[in-house]
Tab-separated table of C-alpha atoms and ligand atoms in Angstrom:
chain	number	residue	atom	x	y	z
A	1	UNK	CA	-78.688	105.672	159.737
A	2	UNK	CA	-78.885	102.514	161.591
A	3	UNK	CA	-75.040	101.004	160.578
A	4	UNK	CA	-72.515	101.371	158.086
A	5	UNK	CA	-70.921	97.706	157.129
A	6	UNK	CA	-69.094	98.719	154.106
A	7	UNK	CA	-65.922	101.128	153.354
A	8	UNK	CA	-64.341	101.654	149.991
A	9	UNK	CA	-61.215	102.496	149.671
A	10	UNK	CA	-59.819	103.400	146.099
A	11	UNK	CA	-56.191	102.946	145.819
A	12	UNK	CA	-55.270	102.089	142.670
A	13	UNK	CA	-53.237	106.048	142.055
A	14	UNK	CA	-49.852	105.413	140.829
A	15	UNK	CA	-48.305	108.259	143.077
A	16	UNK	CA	-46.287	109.920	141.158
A	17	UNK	CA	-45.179	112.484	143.645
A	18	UNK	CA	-43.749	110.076	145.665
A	19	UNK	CA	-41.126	108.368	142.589
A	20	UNK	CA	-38.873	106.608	143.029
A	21	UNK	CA	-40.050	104.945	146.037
A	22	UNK	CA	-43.541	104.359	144.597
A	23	UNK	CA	-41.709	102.562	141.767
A	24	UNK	CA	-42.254	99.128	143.629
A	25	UNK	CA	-43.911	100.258	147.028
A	26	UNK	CA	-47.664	101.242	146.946
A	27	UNK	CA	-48.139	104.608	148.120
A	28	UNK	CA	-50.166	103.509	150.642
A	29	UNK	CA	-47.781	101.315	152.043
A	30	UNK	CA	-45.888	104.352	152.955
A	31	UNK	CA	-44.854	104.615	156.699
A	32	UNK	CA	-46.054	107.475	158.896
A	33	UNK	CA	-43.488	106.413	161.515
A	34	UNK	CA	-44.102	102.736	161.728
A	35	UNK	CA	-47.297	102.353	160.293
A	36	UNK	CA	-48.600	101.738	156.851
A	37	UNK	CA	-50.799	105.044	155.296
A	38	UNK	CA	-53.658	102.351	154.715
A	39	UNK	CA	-53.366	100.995	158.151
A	40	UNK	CA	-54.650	104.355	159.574
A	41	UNK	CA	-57.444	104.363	157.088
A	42	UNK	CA	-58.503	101.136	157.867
A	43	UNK	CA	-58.359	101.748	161.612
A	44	UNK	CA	-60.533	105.136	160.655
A	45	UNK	CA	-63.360	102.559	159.066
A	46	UNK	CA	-63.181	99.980	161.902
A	47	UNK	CA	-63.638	102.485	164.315
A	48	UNK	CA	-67.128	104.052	162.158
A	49	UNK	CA	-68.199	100.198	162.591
A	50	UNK	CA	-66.996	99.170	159.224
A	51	UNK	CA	-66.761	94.923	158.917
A	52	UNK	CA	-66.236	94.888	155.304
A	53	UNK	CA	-63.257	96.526	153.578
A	54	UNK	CA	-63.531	96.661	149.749
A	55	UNK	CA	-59.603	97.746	148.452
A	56	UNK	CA	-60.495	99.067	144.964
A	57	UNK	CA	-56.841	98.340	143.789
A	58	UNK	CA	-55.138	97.626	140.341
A	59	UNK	CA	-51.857	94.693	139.431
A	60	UNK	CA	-49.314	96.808	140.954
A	61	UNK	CA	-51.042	97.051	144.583
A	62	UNK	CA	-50.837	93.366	145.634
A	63	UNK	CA	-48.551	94.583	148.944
A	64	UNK	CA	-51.652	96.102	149.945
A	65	UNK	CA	-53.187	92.631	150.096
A	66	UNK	CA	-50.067	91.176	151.168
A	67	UNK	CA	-49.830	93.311	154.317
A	68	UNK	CA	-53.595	92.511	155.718
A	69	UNK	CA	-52.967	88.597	154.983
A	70	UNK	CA	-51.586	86.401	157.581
A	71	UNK	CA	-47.726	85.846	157.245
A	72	UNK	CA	-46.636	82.364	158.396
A	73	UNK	CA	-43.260	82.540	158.744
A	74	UNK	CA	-42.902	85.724	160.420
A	75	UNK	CA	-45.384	84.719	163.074
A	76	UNK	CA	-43.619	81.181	163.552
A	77	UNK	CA	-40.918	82.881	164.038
A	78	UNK	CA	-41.875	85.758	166.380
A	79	UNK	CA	-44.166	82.458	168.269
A	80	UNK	CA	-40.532	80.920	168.637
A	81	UNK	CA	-38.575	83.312	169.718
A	82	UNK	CA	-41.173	84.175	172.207
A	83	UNK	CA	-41.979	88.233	170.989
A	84	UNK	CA	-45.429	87.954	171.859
A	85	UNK	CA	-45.895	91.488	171.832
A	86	UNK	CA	-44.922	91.813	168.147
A	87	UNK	CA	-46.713	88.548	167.372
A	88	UNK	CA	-49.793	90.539	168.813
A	89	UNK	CA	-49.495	93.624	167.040
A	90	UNK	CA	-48.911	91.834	163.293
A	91	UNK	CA	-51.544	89.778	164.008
A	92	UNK	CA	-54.022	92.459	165.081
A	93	UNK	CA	-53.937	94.807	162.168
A	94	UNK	CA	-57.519	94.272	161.854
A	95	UNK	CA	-59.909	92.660	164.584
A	96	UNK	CA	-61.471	89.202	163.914
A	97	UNK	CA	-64.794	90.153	162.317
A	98	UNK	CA	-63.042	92.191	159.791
A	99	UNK	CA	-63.147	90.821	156.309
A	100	UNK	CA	-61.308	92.571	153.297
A	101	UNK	CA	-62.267	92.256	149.277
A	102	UNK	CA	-59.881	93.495	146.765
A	103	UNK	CA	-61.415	94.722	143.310
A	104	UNK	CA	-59.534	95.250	140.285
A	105	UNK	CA	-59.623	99.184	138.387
A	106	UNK	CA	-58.023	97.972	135.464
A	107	UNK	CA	-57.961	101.385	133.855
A	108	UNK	CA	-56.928	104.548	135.888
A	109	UNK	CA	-60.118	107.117	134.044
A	110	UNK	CA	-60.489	108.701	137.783
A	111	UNK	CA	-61.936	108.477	141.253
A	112	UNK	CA	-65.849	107.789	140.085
A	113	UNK	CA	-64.853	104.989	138.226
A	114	UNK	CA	-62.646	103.439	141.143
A	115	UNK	CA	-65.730	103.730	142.987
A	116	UNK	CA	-67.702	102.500	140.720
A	117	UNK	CA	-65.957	99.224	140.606
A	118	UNK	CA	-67.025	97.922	144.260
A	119	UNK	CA	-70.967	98.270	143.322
A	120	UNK	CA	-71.116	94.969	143.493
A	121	UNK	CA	-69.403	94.273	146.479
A	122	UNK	CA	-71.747	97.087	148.018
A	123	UNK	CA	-74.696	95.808	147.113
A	124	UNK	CA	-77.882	98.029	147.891
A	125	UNK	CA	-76.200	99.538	151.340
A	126	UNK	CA	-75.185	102.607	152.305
A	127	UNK	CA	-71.693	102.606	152.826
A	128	UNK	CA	-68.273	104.774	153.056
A	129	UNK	CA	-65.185	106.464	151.412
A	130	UNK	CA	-62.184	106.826	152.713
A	131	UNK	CA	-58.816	108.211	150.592
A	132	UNK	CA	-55.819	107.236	152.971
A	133	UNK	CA	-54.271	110.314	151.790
A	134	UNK	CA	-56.193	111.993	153.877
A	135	UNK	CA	-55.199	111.278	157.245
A	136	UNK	CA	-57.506	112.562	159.725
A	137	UNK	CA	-56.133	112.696	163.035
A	138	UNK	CA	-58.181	113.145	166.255
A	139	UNK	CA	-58.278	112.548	170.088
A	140	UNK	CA	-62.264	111.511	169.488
A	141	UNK	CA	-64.511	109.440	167.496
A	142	UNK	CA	-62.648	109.347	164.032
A	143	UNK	CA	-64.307	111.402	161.365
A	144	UNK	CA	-65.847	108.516	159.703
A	145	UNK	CA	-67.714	107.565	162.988
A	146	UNK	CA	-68.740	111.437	162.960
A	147	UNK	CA	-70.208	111.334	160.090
A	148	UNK	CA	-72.221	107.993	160.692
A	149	UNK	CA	-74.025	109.699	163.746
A	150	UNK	CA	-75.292	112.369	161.519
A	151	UNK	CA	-76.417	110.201	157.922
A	152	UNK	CA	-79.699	109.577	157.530
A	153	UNK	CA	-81.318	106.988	155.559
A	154	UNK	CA	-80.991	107.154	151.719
A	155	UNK	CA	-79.036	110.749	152.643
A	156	UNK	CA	-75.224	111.583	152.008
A	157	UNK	CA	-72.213	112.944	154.225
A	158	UNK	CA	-68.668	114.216	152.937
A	159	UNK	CA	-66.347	115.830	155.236
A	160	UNK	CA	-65.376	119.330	154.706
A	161	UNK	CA	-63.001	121.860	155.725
A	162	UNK	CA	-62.156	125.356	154.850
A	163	UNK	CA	-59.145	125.782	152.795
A	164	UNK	CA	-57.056	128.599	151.174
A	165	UNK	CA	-58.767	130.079	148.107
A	166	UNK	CA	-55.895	129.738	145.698
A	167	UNK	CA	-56.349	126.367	146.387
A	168	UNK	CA	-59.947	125.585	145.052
A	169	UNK	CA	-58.532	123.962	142.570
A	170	UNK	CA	-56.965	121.011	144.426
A	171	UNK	CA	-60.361	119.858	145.558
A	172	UNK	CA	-64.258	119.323	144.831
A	173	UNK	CA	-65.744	122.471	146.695
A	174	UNK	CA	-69.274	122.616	148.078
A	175	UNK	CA	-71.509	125.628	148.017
A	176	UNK	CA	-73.775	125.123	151.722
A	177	UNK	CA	-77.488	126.764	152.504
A	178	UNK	CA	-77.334	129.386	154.396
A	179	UNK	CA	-77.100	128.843	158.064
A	180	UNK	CA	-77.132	124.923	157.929
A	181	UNK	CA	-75.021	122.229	156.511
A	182	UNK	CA	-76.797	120.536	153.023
A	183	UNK	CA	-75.143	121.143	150.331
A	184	UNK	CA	-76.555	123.186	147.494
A	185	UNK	CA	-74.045	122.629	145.070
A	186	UNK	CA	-70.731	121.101	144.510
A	187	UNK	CA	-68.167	121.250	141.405
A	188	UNK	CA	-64.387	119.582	141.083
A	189	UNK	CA	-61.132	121.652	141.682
A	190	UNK	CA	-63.015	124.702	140.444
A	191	UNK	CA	-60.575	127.747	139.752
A	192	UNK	CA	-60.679	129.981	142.575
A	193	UNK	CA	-61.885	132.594	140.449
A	194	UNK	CA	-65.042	130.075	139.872
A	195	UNK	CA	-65.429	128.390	143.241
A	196	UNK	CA	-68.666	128.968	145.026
A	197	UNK	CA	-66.748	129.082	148.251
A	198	UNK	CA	-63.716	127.862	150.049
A	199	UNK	CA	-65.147	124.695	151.576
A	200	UNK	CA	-63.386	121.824	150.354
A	201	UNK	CA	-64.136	118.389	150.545
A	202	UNK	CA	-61.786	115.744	152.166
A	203	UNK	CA	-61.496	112.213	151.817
A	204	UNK	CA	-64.498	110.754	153.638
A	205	UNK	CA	-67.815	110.137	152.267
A	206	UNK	CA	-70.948	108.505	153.796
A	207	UNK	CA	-72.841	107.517	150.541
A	208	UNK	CA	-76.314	105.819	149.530
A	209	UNK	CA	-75.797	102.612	147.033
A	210	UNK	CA	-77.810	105.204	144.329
A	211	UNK	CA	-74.973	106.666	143.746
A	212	UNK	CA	-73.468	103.893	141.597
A	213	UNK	CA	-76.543	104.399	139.449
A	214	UNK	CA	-75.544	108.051	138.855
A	215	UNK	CA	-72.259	106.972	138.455
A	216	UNK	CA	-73.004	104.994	135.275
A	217	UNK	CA	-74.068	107.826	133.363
A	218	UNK	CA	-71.164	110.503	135.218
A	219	UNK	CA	-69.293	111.310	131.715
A	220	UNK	CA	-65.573	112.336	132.134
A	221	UNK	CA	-65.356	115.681	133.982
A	222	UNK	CA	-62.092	117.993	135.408
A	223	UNK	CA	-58.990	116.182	133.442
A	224	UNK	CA	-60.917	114.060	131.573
A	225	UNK	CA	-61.615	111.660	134.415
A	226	UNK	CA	-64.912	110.171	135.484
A	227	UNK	CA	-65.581	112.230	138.573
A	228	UNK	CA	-67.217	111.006	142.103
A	229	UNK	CA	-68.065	114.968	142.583
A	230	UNK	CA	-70.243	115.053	139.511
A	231	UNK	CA	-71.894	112.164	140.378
A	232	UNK	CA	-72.236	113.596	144.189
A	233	UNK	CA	-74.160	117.317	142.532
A	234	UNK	CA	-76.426	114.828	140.786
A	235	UNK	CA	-77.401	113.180	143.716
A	236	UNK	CA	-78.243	116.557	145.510
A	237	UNK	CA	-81.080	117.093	143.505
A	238	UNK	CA	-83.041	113.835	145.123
A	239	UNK	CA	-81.546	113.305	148.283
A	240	UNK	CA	-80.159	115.946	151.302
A	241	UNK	CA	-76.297	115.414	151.394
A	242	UNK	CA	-74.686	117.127	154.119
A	243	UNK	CA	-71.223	118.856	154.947
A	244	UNK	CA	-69.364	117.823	157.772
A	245	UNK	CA	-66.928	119.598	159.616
A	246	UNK	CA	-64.896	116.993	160.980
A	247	UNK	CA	-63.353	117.334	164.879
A	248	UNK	CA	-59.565	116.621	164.431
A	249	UNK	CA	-56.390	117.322	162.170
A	250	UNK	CA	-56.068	116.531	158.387
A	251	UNK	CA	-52.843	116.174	156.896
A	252	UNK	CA	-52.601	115.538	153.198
A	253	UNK	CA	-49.986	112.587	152.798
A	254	UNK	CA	-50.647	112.840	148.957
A	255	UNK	CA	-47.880	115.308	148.528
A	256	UNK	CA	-44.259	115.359	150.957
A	257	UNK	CA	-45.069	118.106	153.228
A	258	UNK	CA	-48.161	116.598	154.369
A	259	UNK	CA	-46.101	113.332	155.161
A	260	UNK	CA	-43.388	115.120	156.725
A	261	UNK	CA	-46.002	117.441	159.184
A	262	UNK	CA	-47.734	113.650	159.686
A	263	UNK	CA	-44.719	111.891	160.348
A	264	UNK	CA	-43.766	114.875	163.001
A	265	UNK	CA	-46.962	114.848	164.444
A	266	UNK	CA	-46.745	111.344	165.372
A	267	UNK	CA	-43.136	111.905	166.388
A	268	UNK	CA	-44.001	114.582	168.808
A	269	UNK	CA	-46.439	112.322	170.788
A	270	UNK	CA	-43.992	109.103	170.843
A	271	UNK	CA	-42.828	108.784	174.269
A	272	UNK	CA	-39.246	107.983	173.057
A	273	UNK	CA	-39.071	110.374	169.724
A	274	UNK	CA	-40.883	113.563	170.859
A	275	UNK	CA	-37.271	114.989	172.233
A	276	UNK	CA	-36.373	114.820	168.823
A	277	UNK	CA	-39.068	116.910	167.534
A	278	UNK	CA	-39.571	119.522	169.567
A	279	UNK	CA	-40.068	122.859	168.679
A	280	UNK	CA	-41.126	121.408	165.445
A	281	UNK	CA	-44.259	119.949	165.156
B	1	G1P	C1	-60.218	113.815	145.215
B	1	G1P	C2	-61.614	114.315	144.873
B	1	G1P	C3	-61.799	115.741	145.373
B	1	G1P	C4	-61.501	115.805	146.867
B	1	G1P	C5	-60.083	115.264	147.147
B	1	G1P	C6	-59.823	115.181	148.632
B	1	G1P	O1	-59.283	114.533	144.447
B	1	G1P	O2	-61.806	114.236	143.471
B	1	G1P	O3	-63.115	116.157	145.150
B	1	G1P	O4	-61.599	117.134	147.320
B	1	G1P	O5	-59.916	113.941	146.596
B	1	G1P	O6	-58.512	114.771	148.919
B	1	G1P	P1	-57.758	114.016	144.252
B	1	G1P	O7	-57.008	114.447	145.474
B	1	G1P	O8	-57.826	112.535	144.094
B	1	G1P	O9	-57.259	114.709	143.018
C-alpha cells in the first residue's frame, strides 16, 4: 500500500470505569504521566504517516478538541515570560501538516457505528484505527507504521496478540491459516469455551474504504451493538486481511491496572522518576 493519509479514532465511550473523574474529563484526556491518552495515539498515527485525524467524538468530548487547538493566552504568556521550551512543546502536539476533523456519534450503538460515522471524511481511501486505550509502546516503528509496510491494496491489517483464554471474551478473536497470517475467521468477545483461538485483536486496524459499505448492513451483534468485527468477517470473504503481531508492549488503559502498569512504565524510564519506581515496573 502506497500511503495511509487517514486515522480514525472513535472516542466517544463514556468510561465508566474510570467515574468519577470521567464525570467532566474525557477518558482520553487521562494523563499517563504528563501526557494526554490521545496524545500517544495521535503520535502512533503521525508516525504511520497519518496527515488527517478524524476524532469520531460525541457533546461531552469537546476537551479533546480543545487540547489539539491553539491556546492564546497560555502561549502569550509562556512567549512573555520567556519558557520557550514549554511554548515549544504545547505548540508541537502535532506537526504542521497535521489537520484534525471531529465527527459527531450522536448515539453510543457500538464501535461499527463510531466508525461508520467518518465515511465521509474517509472518502474512498484506505485508512486506519486506532483505540487510545490501547497503548502500544515500542522502541521501533509504532505498530501502526508496522502494519502500513505489510497492507496491500484493497487488503486489511489488525494487530493481534495472544491473550489468556479466559479472556476471549474481552476481545474480537481471529482464527489464522495455518502457517501464515490471513485471517480465516473472526467473531466478537467469543466465550472461551467458543473462541477459535486465543489471538485477540488490539486496537489498530489498517482498513479498505469497503468496509463502510459492509458496515451499513452490520446489524447489532455481541451486546446489542453494531460491531466493527462483524463487519471485518464479512470483508474476509472478498479481500485477504491479515494478523499482525505487533513489535512492542500493549497496555490496556481502558481499565486501572493497565493505567497504573502504563503510568509505571513511563515512570521507570524518566530520568528524574525511575528511582521512584524501581523494583516495580
Ligand atoms: C473493541 C473491539 C474488539 C477489540 C478491542 C481491542 O472492544 O470491539 O474486537 O478486541 O476493542 O481493545 P472494546 O474494548 O471496545 O469492548
Amino acid at each position: 500500500m502506497a500511503r495511509l493519509r487517514k486515522v480514525v479514532f472513535p472516542v466517544a465511550g463514556l468510561g465508566t470505569r474510570f467515574l468519577p473523574a470521567t464525570k467532566v474529563v474525557a477518558k482520553e484526556m487521562l494523563p499517563v504521566l504528563d501526557r494526554p491518552l490521545i496524545q500517544y495515539a495521535v503520535d502512533e498515527a503521525v508516525d504511520a504517516g497519518a496527515d488527517t485525524l478524524v476524532f469520531v467524538t460525541n457533546r461531552y468530548k469537546h476537551s479533546i478538541a480543545d487540547y489539539f487547538d491553539s491556546a492564546y493566552e497560555l502561549e502569550e504568556t509562556l512567549e512573555r515570560a520567556g519558557k520557550r521550551e514549554l511554548l515549544a512543546m504545547v505548540q508541537g502536539l502535532l506537526p504542521p501538516h497535521v489537520r484534525c476533523v471531529y465527527v459527531t456519534q450522536e448515539q453510543a450503538l457500538g464501535l461499527g457505528h463510531a466508525v461508520l460515522c467518518a465515511k465521509t471524511v474517509i472518502g474512498d481511501e484506505p485508512f486506519g484505527i486506532i483505540l487510545p486505550d490501547d497503548l502500544i509502546v515500542n522502541d521501533g516503528p509504532g505498530a501502526l507504521r508496522q502494519m502500513v509496510a505489510r497492507a496491500t491494496d484493497g487488503g486489511g491489517v489488525l494487530a493481534v496478540e495472544e491473550v489468556p483464554h479466559a479472556e476471549t471474551g474481552k476481545y474480537g478473536i481471529v482464527d489464522v491459516e495455518a502457517g501464515g497470517d490471513r485471517i480465516r475467521h473472526m467473531v466478537e468477545k467469543p466465550k472461551p469455551a467458543d473462541a477459535p483461538s486465543n489471538l485477540a485483536v488490539v486496537g489498530r486496524y489498517v482498513l479498505p474504504a469497503r468496509i463502510f459499505e459492509l458496515l451499513e448492513k452490520t446489524t447489532p451483534g455481541a451486546g446489542g451493538e453494531i460491531q466493527l468485527t462483524d463487519a471485518i468477517a464479512a470483508l474476509l470473504a472478498e479481500t485477504p486481511v491479515l494478523a499482525h503481531r505487533f513489535e512492542g508492549t500493549r497496555f490496556d488503559c481502558g481499565n486501572k491496572a493497565g493505567m497504573v502498569r502504563a503510568t509505571l512504565h513511563f515512570a521507570s524510564i524518566d530520568p528524574e522518576l525511575r528511582h521512584l519506581v524501581g523494583g516495580i515496573a
